[in-house]
Amino acid sequence: MNYNIVPLNELINQFSKLPGIGKKTAARLAYSIIEQPLESAKQFADALINAKEKIRFCNICFSLTDEDICPVCKSEKRDKSTVCVVEEPKDVLAFERTNEYYGVYHVLHGVISPLDGITPDKLRIKELMARLSDGTVKEIIMATNPTVEGEATASYISRLVKPMGIKVTRLAYGIPVGGDLEYADEYTLTRALEGRNEI
Amino acid sequence: MNYNIVPLNELINQFSKLPGIGKKTAARLAYSIIEQPLESAKQFADALINAKEKIRFCNICFSLTDEDICPVCKSEKRDKSTVCVVEEPKDVLAFERTNEYYGVYHVLHGVISPLDGITPDKLRIKELMARLSDGTVKEIIMATNPTVEGEATASYISRLVKPMGIKVTRLAYGIPVGGDLEYADEYTLTRALEGRNEI
């Protein structure tokens, strides 16, 4: 192939660095940019720089914000006595989409994973401890992912928090809504059985 | 959801304008940008602007290039007597990936589709005719998509070109390599039968 257009290849290359975007999809996206007016490409470029320059971590919960304090921590409607502990800022968005959670968050920015060199001091655990010290928080909900590292992190934090007299809960395991029992793995099904509720 | 971070939402919005990118994927991509260093975001932004500003259509075949003439038309190794007529610039890339086509291209920039107001004069058909007038071209390969509009465009152009004594061919129909006969639709299978070759 001698079809080497440097600016196009560079754009394809940039798209293919994004998670889950392969070479073919990157090419399709790059072509769609070429087909748009210059103004659209400029808006996209501005949005990239703007997001990166303006977004920082909330001083309280370390989720994303463009101010000092994120909208959730700032809101008077949110229940400050319940803290949902998540791995990444995007997990906050997942909970916000439910429209059913009224507490606040704490973003760890990772999970304990000694093999990858991620020890507890690399996460925002001491900041969580500092938040818990003034007695406002009555419950923390461990909402790390249902992986080995997520479990280990949840139980590590649980061991630190329980002696402070704060309730520690974990998200329920079970079959996903709309899922098919046939395709549920045995661990999920076992957990769903164990956690069964009277109806 | 009161989690409204304007620069983040704007970036998610920009990503979700891309073809095949839904709201969830757009959010994932936007978060990945936030996690990268500012320098990476700047490179991405530059690539967007650069591609859009520098890339134009080849004066001969109307595929994409950052010069006056595209690398294929400029190459002395390419057979100028065979022209592959495609709908979009990305189709050129698809053929180049095969490493098996040594002719040149002509990009129509669309297909005839009267219902969408795309009449033959809106496509690069007159430019194709102009290219054929000097007698260099001996064969044109109609490589429009196997859709109703693609077929109609192929036969429209074929009717124009054949009286000039130029050979017009169409891509072969048949079962895709690696495909499963069970899932082939009846039209494809009929065409594969009709086009069967002795082995």
XYZ file of C-alpha atoms in Angstrom:
398
model
C 0.000 0.000 0.000
C 1.601 3.262 -1.071
C -1.374 5.335 -0.035
C 0.308 7.350 2.657
C -1.354 10.662 3.471
C 0.450 11.917 6.559
C -2.268 14.139 8.134
C -4.895 11.432 7.590
C -2.715 8.689 9.024
C -1.899 10.854 12.012
C -5.617 11.380 12.706
C -6.341 7.647 12.300
C -3.462 6.971 14.660
C -4.872 9.361 17.272
C -8.310 7.761 17.085
C -6.868 4.269 17.363
C -5.202 5.208 20.667
C -8.661 5.485 22.232
C -9.877 2.452 24.212
C -11.821 -0.080 22.151
C -11.136 1.688 18.843
C -9.305 -0.539 16.356
C -7.582 0.495 13.125
C -10.685 0.069 10.964
C -12.987 2.027 13.246
C -10.307 4.704 13.628
C -10.169 5.048 9.836
C -13.957 5.327 9.657
C -13.971 8.030 12.338
C -11.130 9.921 10.660
C -12.966 9.875 7.332
C -16.079 11.211 9.033
C -14.022 14.160 10.309
C -12.735 14.831 6.793
C -16.320 14.903 5.552
C -17.375 17.466 8.147
C -16.876 21.206 7.736
C -13.688 22.688 9.236
C -15.785 24.430 11.892
C -16.923 21.064 13.339
C -13.354 19.784 13.524
C -12.358 22.990 15.322
C -15.185 22.557 17.847
C -14.059 18.992 18.460
C -10.443 20.113 18.926
C -11.520 22.876 21.316
C -13.637 20.424 23.314
C -10.602 18.141 23.716
C -8.314 20.894 24.973
C -11.033 22.489 27.091
C -12.007 19.269 28.826
C -8.390 18.476 29.565
C -7.490 21.961 30.776
C -10.593 22.730 32.827
C -11.426 19.402 34.429
C -9.753 18.541 37.709
C -10.522 16.388 40.745
C -13.041 17.486 43.373
C -11.241 18.507 46.579
C -13.600 16.379 48.647
C -14.503 13.225 46.686
C -11.898 13.257 43.857
C -14.458 12.790 41.116
C -14.256 15.073 38.097
C -15.301 18.706 38.209
C -14.517 22.008 36.542
C -14.661 23.841 39.888
C -13.028 23.226 43.269
C -15.913 21.108 44.519
C -17.982 18.778 42.305
C -21.740 19.341 41.821
C -22.598 16.328 43.994
C -20.490 17.432 46.991
C -21.755 21.013 46.584
C -25.441 20.069 46.396
C -27.471 20.617 49.569
C -29.919 17.949 48.464
C -27.356 15.159 48.723
C -27.119 13.096 51.885
C -23.601 13.638 53.226
C -23.941 10.772 55.705
C -23.703 8.101 52.986
C -20.536 7.747 50.912
C -20.365 5.471 47.901
C -16.736 4.407 47.333
C -15.925 3.754 43.662
C -12.797 2.977 41.648
C -12.958 5.540 38.852
C -14.682 8.852 38.074
C -16.750 7.161 35.362
C -18.347 4.944 38.008
C -19.834 8.109 39.526
C -21.587 8.796 36.230
C -22.962 5.233 36.204
C -24.576 5.779 39.624
C -25.832 9.244 38.684
C -27.553 7.735 35.664
C -29.715 5.592 37.970
C -31.252 8.760 39.491
C -31.712 6.637 42.614
C -28.662 7.461 44.681
C -28.818 10.525 46.905
C -25.608 10.158 48.884
C -22.142 11.388 47.967
C -19.095 9.631 46.499
C -15.448 8.944 47.094
C -13.283 8.032 44.109
C -10.260 5.857 44.924
C -8.642 6.259 41.486
C -7.769 2.601 41.208
C -7.837 -0.631 43.193
C -5.248 -2.344 45.329
C -3.197 -4.541 43.016
C 0.228 -5.416 44.453
C 1.287 -7.208 41.240
C 0.876 -3.931 39.336
C 2.611 -2.030 42.125
C -0.621 -0.394 43.283
C -0.445 -0.416 47.049
C -3.098 1.218 49.311
C -1.001 4.386 49.682
C -1.285 5.008 45.909
C -5.082 5.301 46.201
C -7.209 8.020 47.793
C -7.717 5.911 50.925
C -6.135 8.268 53.434
C -8.330 11.060 52.053
C -11.353 8.810 52.645
C -10.218 8.218 56.228
C -9.857 11.954 56.757
C -13.435 12.464 55.518
C -14.749 9.888 57.969
C -13.054 11.391 61.009
C -15.598 14.133 61.788
C -18.537 11.789 62.421
C -20.811 13.030 59.605
C -20.605 9.788 57.664
C -22.806 6.963 58.947
C -22.468 4.458 56.103
C -20.009 3.730 53.352
C -21.117 1.654 50.379
C -18.233 -0.265 48.813
C -18.934 -0.069 45.089
C -15.639 -1.284 43.690
C -15.913 -3.661 40.731
C -16.770 -7.336 41.320
C -13.218 -8.432 40.488
C -10.502 -9.969 42.672
C -8.855 -6.560 43.094
C -12.177 -4.822 43.684
C -13.085 -7.351 46.400
C -9.679 -7.083 48.044
C -9.910 -3.295 48.080
C -13.448 -3.424 49.510
C -12.419 -5.711 52.361
C -9.211 -3.735 53.019
C -11.183 -0.501 53.426
C -13.900 -2.300 55.367
C -11.324 -3.465 57.913
C -10.095 0.100 58.347
C -13.544 1.676 58.628
C -15.511 -0.778 60.783
C -13.546 -0.050 64.004
C -14.681 3.591 63.629
C -18.295 2.456 64.181
C -19.319 3.278 60.630
C -21.594 0.879 58.765
C -19.923 -0.665 55.725
C -22.056 -2.210 52.974
C -21.279 -3.858 49.634
C -23.310 -3.741 46.422
C -25.577 -6.787 46.003
C -24.488 -9.574 43.696
C -27.049 -11.293 41.531
C -28.423 -11.782 38.070
C -28.459 -8.582 35.998
C -31.902 -7.185 35.138
C -32.910 -8.313 31.651
C -30.229 -11.007 31.736
C -30.799 -14.623 30.816
C -30.341 -17.272 33.523
C -28.960 -19.638 30.902
C -25.972 -17.360 30.351
C -25.357 -16.435 33.986
C -22.068 -17.902 35.240
C -22.156 -20.246 38.228
C -20.603 -17.724 40.637
C -23.204 -15.091 39.849
C -25.996 -17.633 40.137
C -24.650 -18.915 43.478
C -24.538 -15.338 44.778
C -28.045 -14.682 43.465
C -29.287 -17.776 45.316
C -27.524 -16.808 48.528
C -28.915 -13.310 48.356
C -32.492 -14.338 47.545
C -35.262 -12.204 49.031
C -38.803 -13.062 50.061
C -41.433 -11.677 47.703
C -28.828 13.544 37.490
C -27.319 16.853 38.612
C -23.834 15.865 37.556
C -23.354 18.462 34.897
C -19.728 19.281 34.105
C -19.904 21.476 31.022
C -16.460 20.782 29.450
C -16.883 17.037 30.002
C -20.390 16.981 28.547
C -19.232 19.003 25.565
C -16.461 16.465 24.868
C -18.880 13.535 25.268
C -21.235 15.338 22.903
C -18.476 15.769 20.306
C -17.526 12.093 20.479
C -21.143 10.998 20.181
C -21.473 12.897 16.897
C -19.054 10.404 15.324
C -20.607 7.554 13.324
C -21.333 4.431 15.361
C -20.437 6.067 18.672
C -23.322 6.062 21.158
C -23.627 8.037 24.391
C -22.000 5.354 26.547
C -19.008 4.834 24.275
C -18.643 8.601 23.916
C -18.466 8.912 27.703
C -15.840 6.167 27.871
C -13.733 7.881 25.202
C -14.093 11.277 26.895
C -12.951 9.809 30.217
C -9.929 8.266 28.517
C -8.971 11.728 27.252
C -9.278 13.133 30.789
C -6.950 10.397 32.025
C -4.282 11.231 29.428
C -1.719 13.992 29.855
C -2.599 17.397 28.379
C 0.075 16.902 25.714
C -1.787 13.901 24.255
C -5.038 15.843 24.074
C -3.202 18.641 22.289
C -1.737 16.212 19.756
C -5.197 14.817 19.125
C -6.634 18.321 18.677
C -3.808 19.248 16.295
C -4.347 16.072 14.266
C -8.039 16.959 13.870
C -7.355 20.477 12.628
C -4.393 19.404 10.515
C -6.259 16.609 8.761
C -9.178 18.889 8.029
C -7.029 21.811 6.822
C -4.471 19.908 4.764
C -6.501 17.167 3.167
C -8.206 17.915 -0.110
C -9.383 15.968 -3.155
C -6.945 14.704 -5.782
C -7.288 16.764 -8.980
C -7.440 13.589 -11.055
C -9.307 10.900 -9.121
C -10.935 12.926 -6.274
C -9.679 10.626 -3.548
C -8.044 12.223 -0.519
C -4.561 13.721 -0.614
C -2.502 16.416 1.055
C -0.998 17.478 -2.296
C -2.515 18.356 -5.673
C -2.320 14.793 -6.936
C -2.816 11.713 -4.734
C -0.010 9.153 -4.252
C -1.792 6.594 -6.445
C -2.268 8.922 -9.421
C 1.305 10.204 -9.009
C 2.906 6.754 -8.844
C 4.615 5.558 -12.017
C 4.091 1.976 -10.917
C 0.308 2.189 -11.198
C -1.450 1.065 -14.351
C -3.253 4.151 -15.679
C -5.258 2.077 -18.181
C -7.477 0.558 -15.466
C -9.747 2.775 -13.373
C -11.618 1.448 -10.367
C -14.732 3.593 -9.781
C -15.755 3.788 -6.125
C -18.322 5.702 -4.099
C -16.243 7.184 -1.293
C -12.586 7.960 -0.513
C -12.592 5.267 2.186
C -13.298 2.646 -0.479
C -9.905 3.498 -1.991
C -8.279 2.567 1.294
C -10.164 -0.749 1.308
C -8.713 -1.649 -2.109
C -5.234 -0.435 -1.169
C -5.323 -2.745 1.832
C -5.615 -5.765 -0.467
C -2.200 -4.955 -1.980
C -3.540 -6.627 -5.123
C -4.839 -3.734 -7.186
C -2.355 -1.906 -9.401
C -4.674 0.354 -11.377
C -5.902 3.821 -10.425
C -9.188 5.051 -8.946
C -12.020 7.448 -9.524
C -14.105 8.552 -6.545
C -17.705 9.518 -7.348
C -18.416 11.019 -3.909
C -21.807 9.370 -3.640
C -24.264 7.302 -5.635
C -27.229 8.238 -7.754
C -30.228 8.430 -5.453
C -33.067 10.538 -6.875
C -35.119 10.197 -3.676
C -32.321 11.940 -1.764
C -31.947 14.525 -4.514
C -28.631 13.044 -5.700
C -28.770 13.199 -9.468
C -25.825 12.166 -11.722
C -24.684 15.809 -12.083
C -24.033 15.950 -8.303
C -21.401 13.184 -8.616
C -17.938 13.267 -10.225
C -19.272 11.549 -13.346
C -18.437 14.291 -15.838
C -14.890 14.348 -14.464
C -14.728 10.576 -15.068
C -15.900 11.096 -18.656
C -13.234 13.748 -19.162
C -10.582 11.290 -17.942
C -11.740 8.657 -20.409
C -11.644 10.948 -23.444
C -7.898 10.713 -24.206
C -7.865 6.955 -24.870
C -5.480 5.962 -22.042
C -8.113 4.072 -20.123
C -8.926 0.585 -21.420
C -11.072 -0.760 -18.578
C -13.194 0.666 -15.813
C -14.101 -1.521 -12.872
C -17.408 -0.513 -11.286
C -16.829 -0.950 -7.569
C -19.851 0.827 -6.161
C -21.526 -0.884 -3.216
C -23.819 -3.887 -3.828
C -26.913 -1.816 -2.976
C -29.816 -0.678 -5.152
C -28.224 2.769 -5.573
C -24.777 1.282 -6.170
C -26.156 -0.994 -8.892
C -28.109 1.821 -10.512
C -25.013 4.035 -10.546
C -22.883 1.222 -11.977
C -25.310 0.582 -14.829
C -25.804 4.320 -15.476
C -22.062 4.840 -15.881
C -21.723 1.616 -17.842
C -24.267 2.875 -20.384
C -22.275 6.103 -20.801
C -18.877 4.426 -21.093
C -19.527 1.366 -23.258
C -20.194 3.383 -26.463
C -16.659 4.787 -26.095
C -15.265 1.270 -26.658
C -13.977 0.979 -23.097
C -14.402 -2.327 -21.258
C -16.659 -2.016 -18.188
C -16.502 -4.672 -15.473
C -18.283 -5.118 -12.151
C -16.908 -6.646 -8.950
C -17.839 -10.327 -8.562
C -20.709 -11.241 -6.268
C -20.465 -14.333 -4.135
C -19.965 -15.703 -0.674
C -17.474 -13.741 1.415
C -14.230 -15.534 2.266
C -14.497 -17.044 5.734
C -18.268 -16.669 5.663
C -20.700 -19.411 6.521
C -23.050 -20.709 3.806
C -25.745 -21.168 6.417
C -25.878 -17.417 7.004
C -25.550 -16.313 3.379
C -28.756 -14.672 2.147
C -30.542 -16.185 -0.847
C -29.541 -13.387 -3.233
C -25.851 -13.749 -2.453
C -26.059 -17.515 -2.769
C -27.896 -17.251 -6.106
C -25.197 -14.903 -7.392
C -22.463 -17.224 -6.091
C -24.100 -20.110 -7.967
C -24.451 -18.101 -11.161
C -20.836 -16.971 -10.989
C -19.404 -20.410 -10.193
C -16.011 -21.193 -11.718
C -14.448 -24.462 -12.807
C -11.704 -25.659 -10.458
